[in-house]
mmCIF file of C-alpha atoms in Angstrom:
data_model
loop_
_atom_site.group_PDB
_atom_site.id
_atom_site.type_symbol
_atom_site.label_atom_id
_atom_site.label_comp_id
_atom_site.label_asym_id
_atom_site.label_seq_id
_atom_site.Cartn_x
_atom_site.Cartn_y
_atom_site.Cartn_z
ATOM 1 C CA UNK A 369 6.658 -15.226 15.336
ATOM 2 C CA UNK A 370 3.019 -12.559 15.240
ATOM 3 C CA UNK A 371 0.628 -12.713 18.019
ATOM 4 C CA UNK A 372 -2.958 -12.206 18.120
ATOM 5 C CA UNK A 373 -4.310 -8.810 17.508
ATOM 6 C CA UNK A 374 -0.512 -7.285 15.926
ATOM 7 C CA UNK A 375 -0.441 -5.129 13.652
ATOM 8 C CA UNK A 376 0.975 -6.390 10.121
ATOM 9 C CA UNK A 377 1.887 -5.100 6.250
ATOM 10 C CA UNK A 378 1.234 -7.691 3.500
ATOM 11 C CA UNK A 379 2.786 -6.358 0.982
ATOM 12 C CA UNK A 380 0.891 -6.494 -1.367
ATOM 13 C CA UNK A 381 -2.534 -5.932 0.653
ATOM 14 C CA UNK A 382 -1.172 -3.596 2.136
ATOM 15 C CA UNK A 383 -1.929 -3.484 6.735
ATOM 16 C CA UNK A 384 -4.113 -5.494 8.509
ATOM 17 C CA UNK A 385 -4.896 -7.309 11.759
ATOM 18 C CA UNK A 386 -3.763 -10.811 12.283
ATOM 19 C CA UNK A 387 -6.952 -12.073 13.850
ATOM 20 C CA UNK A 388 -6.083 -15.788 14.680
ATOM 21 C CA UNK A 389 -3.759 -18.671 13.847
ATOM 22 C CA UNK A 390 -5.027 -21.329 13.055
ATOM 23 C CA UNK A 391 -4.117 -25.283 11.462
ATOM 24 C CA UNK A 392 -4.698 -26.411 8.631
ATOM 25 C CA UNK A 393 -3.543 -29.134 6.127
ATOM 26 C CA UNK A 394 -4.431 -28.430 2.620
ATOM 27 C CA UNK A 395 -3.107 -30.330 -0.577
ATOM 28 C CA UNK A 396 -2.409 -33.253 1.784
ATOM 29 C CA UNK A 397 0.247 -31.216 4.059
ATOM 30 C CA UNK A 398 -0.849 -29.280 7.511
ATOM 31 C CA UNK A 399 0.361 -25.889 8.662
ATOM 32 C CA UNK A 400 0.190 -23.159 10.359
ATOM 33 C CA UNK A 401 -1.088 -19.915 9.594
ATOM 34 C CA UNK A 402 -1.548 -16.414 9.597
ATOM 35 C CA UNK A 403 -5.166 -14.988 9.113
ATOM 36 C CA UNK A 404 -4.456 -12.091 8.005
ATOM 37 C CA UNK A 405 -7.631 -9.264 8.298
ATOM 38 C CA UNK A 406 -7.454 -5.790 6.384
ATOM 39 C CA UNK A 407 -10.174 -3.387 8.664
ATOM 40 C CA UNK A 408 -11.210 -1.558 5.343
ATOM 41 C CA UNK A 409 -12.429 -3.621 2.872
ATOM 42 C CA UNK A 410 -12.621 -6.457 5.200
ATOM 43 C CA UNK A 411 -10.366 -8.532 3.425
ATOM 44 C CA UNK A 412 -9.227 -12.036 4.790
ATOM 45 C CA UNK A 413 -5.747 -13.643 4.003
ATOM 46 C CA UNK A 414 -4.696 -17.345 5.363
ATOM 47 C CA UNK A 415 -0.564 -16.632 5.166
ATOM 48 C CA UNK A 416 1.295 -19.904 6.132
ATOM 49 C CA UNK A 417 2.894 -19.110 8.946
ATOM 50 C CA UNK A 418 6.600 -20.773 7.480
ATOM 51 C CA UNK A 419 5.998 -18.271 4.495
ATOM 52 C CA UNK A 420 6.266 -15.587 5.857
ATOM 53 C CA UNK A 421 9.246 -14.300 5.352
ATOM 54 C CA UNK A 422 9.444 -14.426 1.887
ATOM 55 C CA UNK A 423 5.324 -13.397 1.212
ATOM 56 C CA UNK A 424 6.989 -9.571 3.272
ATOM 57 C CA UNK A 425 4.992 -10.186 5.972
ATOM 58 C CA UNK A 426 6.335 -7.447 8.391
ATOM 59 C CA UNK A 427 5.247 -5.251 11.363
ATOM 60 C CA UNK A 428 3.653 -1.819 10.658
ATOM 61 C CA UNK A 429 6.308 1.387 10.468
ATOM 62 C CA UNK A 430 6.198 2.983 14.122
ATOM 63 C CA UNK A 431 3.855 6.320 14.078
ATOM 64 C CA UNK A 432 6.904 8.411 13.842
ATOM 65 C CA UNK A 433 8.641 6.801 10.671
ATOM 66 C CA UNK A 434 4.726 6.934 9.952
ATOM 67 C CA UNK A 435 5.200 11.202 10.080
ATOM 68 C CA UNK A 436 8.423 11.241 8.424
ATOM 69 C CA UNK A 437 7.689 9.699 5.313
ATOM 70 C CA UNK A 438 4.194 12.076 5.494
ATOM 71 C CA UNK A 439 6.962 15.134 5.650
ATOM 72 C CA UNK A 440 9.045 13.297 3.180
ATOM 73 C CA UNK A 441 6.056 12.976 0.614
ATOM 74 C CA UNK A 442 5.834 16.645 -1.226
ATOM 75 C CA UNK A 443 9.847 16.001 -1.820
ATOM 76 C CA UNK A 444 9.578 12.430 -3.689
ATOM 77 C CA UNK A 445 11.894 12.105 -6.507
ATOM 78 C CA UNK A 446 9.749 10.870 -9.217
ATOM 79 C CA UNK A 447 11.325 9.171 -13.005
ATOM 80 C CA UNK A 448 8.338 9.739 -16.139
ATOM 81 C CA UNK A 449 9.869 7.426 -18.425
ATOM 82 C CA UNK A 450 7.080 7.671 -21.123
ATOM 83 C CA UNK A 451 7.348 3.593 -22.054
ATOM 84 C CA UNK A 452 4.354 1.939 -20.955
ATOM 85 C CA UNK A 453 5.239 -0.994 -20.611
ATOM 86 C CA UNK A 454 8.738 -0.053 -18.987
ATOM 87 C CA UNK A 455 7.527 3.006 -16.544
ATOM 88 C CA UNK A 456 4.470 -0.551 -15.125
ATOM 89 C CA UNK A 457 7.244 -3.237 -14.709
ATOM 90 C CA UNK A 458 9.060 -0.322 -12.940
ATOM 91 C CA UNK A 459 6.546 0.189 -10.487
ATOM 92 C CA UNK A 460 5.457 -2.852 -9.901
ATOM 93 C CA UNK A 461 8.708 -4.227 -8.203
ATOM 94 C CA UNK A 462 9.237 -0.524 -6.357
ATOM 95 C CA UNK A 463 5.350 -1.474 -4.599
ATOM 96 C CA UNK A 464 6.658 -5.202 -4.443
ATOM 97 C CA UNK A 465 8.886 -4.345 -2.208
ATOM 98 C CA UNK A 466 7.082 -3.806 0.348
ATOM 99 C CA UNK A 467 9.089 -0.325 0.681
ATOM 100 C CA UNK A 468 6.888 2.451 1.390
ATOM 101 C CA UNK A 469 8.639 4.740 0.525
ATOM 102 C CA UNK A 470 9.034 3.377 -3.179
ATOM 103 C CA UNK A 471 5.194 2.309 -2.471
ATOM 104 C CA UNK A 472 4.468 6.282 -2.280
ATOM 105 C CA UNK A 473 6.826 7.406 -5.838
ATOM 106 C CA UNK A 474 4.040 4.943 -7.560
ATOM 107 C CA UNK A 475 1.174 6.319 -6.701
ATOM 108 C CA UNK A 476 2.948 10.444 -6.629
ATOM 109 C CA UNK A 477 4.453 9.236 -10.405
ATOM 110 C CA UNK A 478 0.265 7.710 -11.368
ATOM 111 C CA UNK A 479 -0.969 10.975 -9.999
ATOM 112 C CA UNK A 480 1.546 13.741 -12.125
ATOM 113 C CA UNK A 481 0.267 11.833 -15.032
ATOM 114 C CA UNK A 482 -2.969 11.213 -14.287
ATOM 115 C CA UNK A 483 -3.200 15.157 -13.563
ATOM 116 C CA UNK A 484 -1.655 15.405 -16.821
ATOM 117 C CA UNK A 485 -3.051 13.746 -19.259
ATOM 118 C CA UNK A 486 -4.076 10.752 -18.077
ATOM 119 C CA UNK A 487 -4.225 6.476 -17.512
ATOM 120 C CA UNK A 488 -4.598 3.521 -18.914
ATOM 121 C CA UNK A 489 -6.806 1.241 -16.599
ATOM 122 C CA UNK A 490 -4.243 -0.631 -15.991
ATOM 123 C CA UNK A 491 -1.854 2.118 -14.392
ATOM 124 C CA UNK A 492 -5.619 3.164 -12.718
ATOM 125 C CA UNK A 493 -5.744 0.303 -10.961
ATOM 126 C CA UNK A 494 -2.269 0.144 -9.441
ATOM 127 C CA UNK A 495 -2.768 3.865 -8.685
ATOM 128 C CA UNK A 496 -5.591 2.427 -6.502
ATOM 129 C CA UNK A 497 -4.171 -0.502 -5.232
ATOM 130 C CA UNK A 498 -1.129 1.477 -3.773
ATOM 131 C CA UNK A 499 -2.960 3.709 -2.758
ATOM 132 C CA UNK A 500 -4.971 0.702 -0.249
ATOM 133 C CA UNK A 501 -1.256 -0.294 0.731
ATOM 134 C CA UNK A 502 -0.025 3.281 1.887
ATOM 135 C CA UNK A 503 -3.201 3.804 3.323
ATOM 136 C CA UNK A 504 -3.390 1.115 4.722
ATOM 137 C CA UNK A 505 -1.010 1.337 6.861
ATOM 138 C CA UNK A 506 -0.497 4.611 7.346
ATOM 139 C CA UNK A 507 -4.543 4.465 8.958
ATOM 140 C CA UNK A 508 -3.222 1.857 11.707
ATOM 141 C CA UNK A 509 -0.129 2.871 12.435
ATOM 142 C CA UNK A 510 -1.401 7.065 12.667
ATOM 143 C CA UNK A 511 -4.574 5.613 14.784
ATOM 144 C CA UNK A 512 -5.773 7.790 11.795
ATOM 145 C CA UNK A 513 -8.989 7.928 10.454
ATOM 146 C CA UNK A 514 -9.324 6.762 6.383
ATOM 147 C CA UNK A 515 -10.382 9.886 5.551
ATOM 148 C CA UNK A 516 -7.969 12.396 7.266
ATOM 149 C CA UNK A 517 -5.332 9.834 6.170
ATOM 150 C CA UNK A 518 -6.500 10.492 2.105
ATOM 151 C CA UNK A 519 -7.021 13.658 2.295
ATOM 152 C CA UNK A 520 -3.313 13.832 4.112
ATOM 153 C CA UNK A 521 -1.536 12.052 1.644
ATOM 154 C CA UNK A 522 -3.458 14.077 -1.555
ATOM 155 C CA UNK A 523 -2.348 17.596 -0.086
ATOM 156 C CA UNK A 524 0.575 16.467 0.391
ATOM 157 C CA UNK A 525 1.461 14.423 -2.984
ATOM 158 C CA UNK A 526 -0.767 16.432 -4.922
ATOM 159 C CA UNK A 527 -1.186 20.027 -3.414
ATOM 160 C CA UNK A 528 -3.783 21.681 -5.790
ATOM 161 C CA UNK A 529 -5.989 18.088 -5.022
ATOM 162 C CA UNK A 530 -5.626 17.681 -2.034
ATOM 163 C CA UNK A 531 -8.476 20.077 -1.385
ATOM 164 C CA UNK A 532 -11.048 17.293 -1.215
ATOM 165 C CA UNK A 533 -10.003 13.396 -1.720
ATOM 166 C CA UNK A 534 -8.438 12.283 -4.534
ATOM 167 C CA UNK A 535 -11.104 11.213 -7.411
ATOM 168 C CA UNK A 536 -10.715 12.232 -10.786
ATOM 169 C CA UNK A 537 -11.878 9.534 -13.363
ATOM 170 C CA UNK A 538 -14.035 7.759 -10.422
ATOM 171 C CA UNK A 539 -13.108 6.523 -6.805
ATOM 172 C CA UNK A 540 -10.316 5.372 -6.035
#
């Protein structure tokens, strides 16, 4: 069970902090909820405590693991499937896994594809979401500024994109 102030990760929203624990009645059922607040963007979610395992809520990785991930980014292997639908489904499964290395693979795959031939609107949105998930956790793990972490990740994934934050095709 998490406590108020714990840094946690929601697999599809990214990292945040348990801001409170509340008891509410929803659809006739009273239960306890974690109030999950994301520092970046201010998203506020209420997650049923009884469902945290099913949702995949977990603690933020330690700083040492964040450093290992950042070091591994340049060498991550990614598959470049030509079929848009299969690539999208595979990437969605990777993101839902909650595994930061898999999320990083999605980012690397989509950033590489974007630099070579552009992305569809759906893949551009997926790239934005994947970056938010990865960066929000790294920011909390490293206790760094968002912009600094964004630049570090961009340099590691696509070295030529690293001089400024990845913004091709719009601000992410």
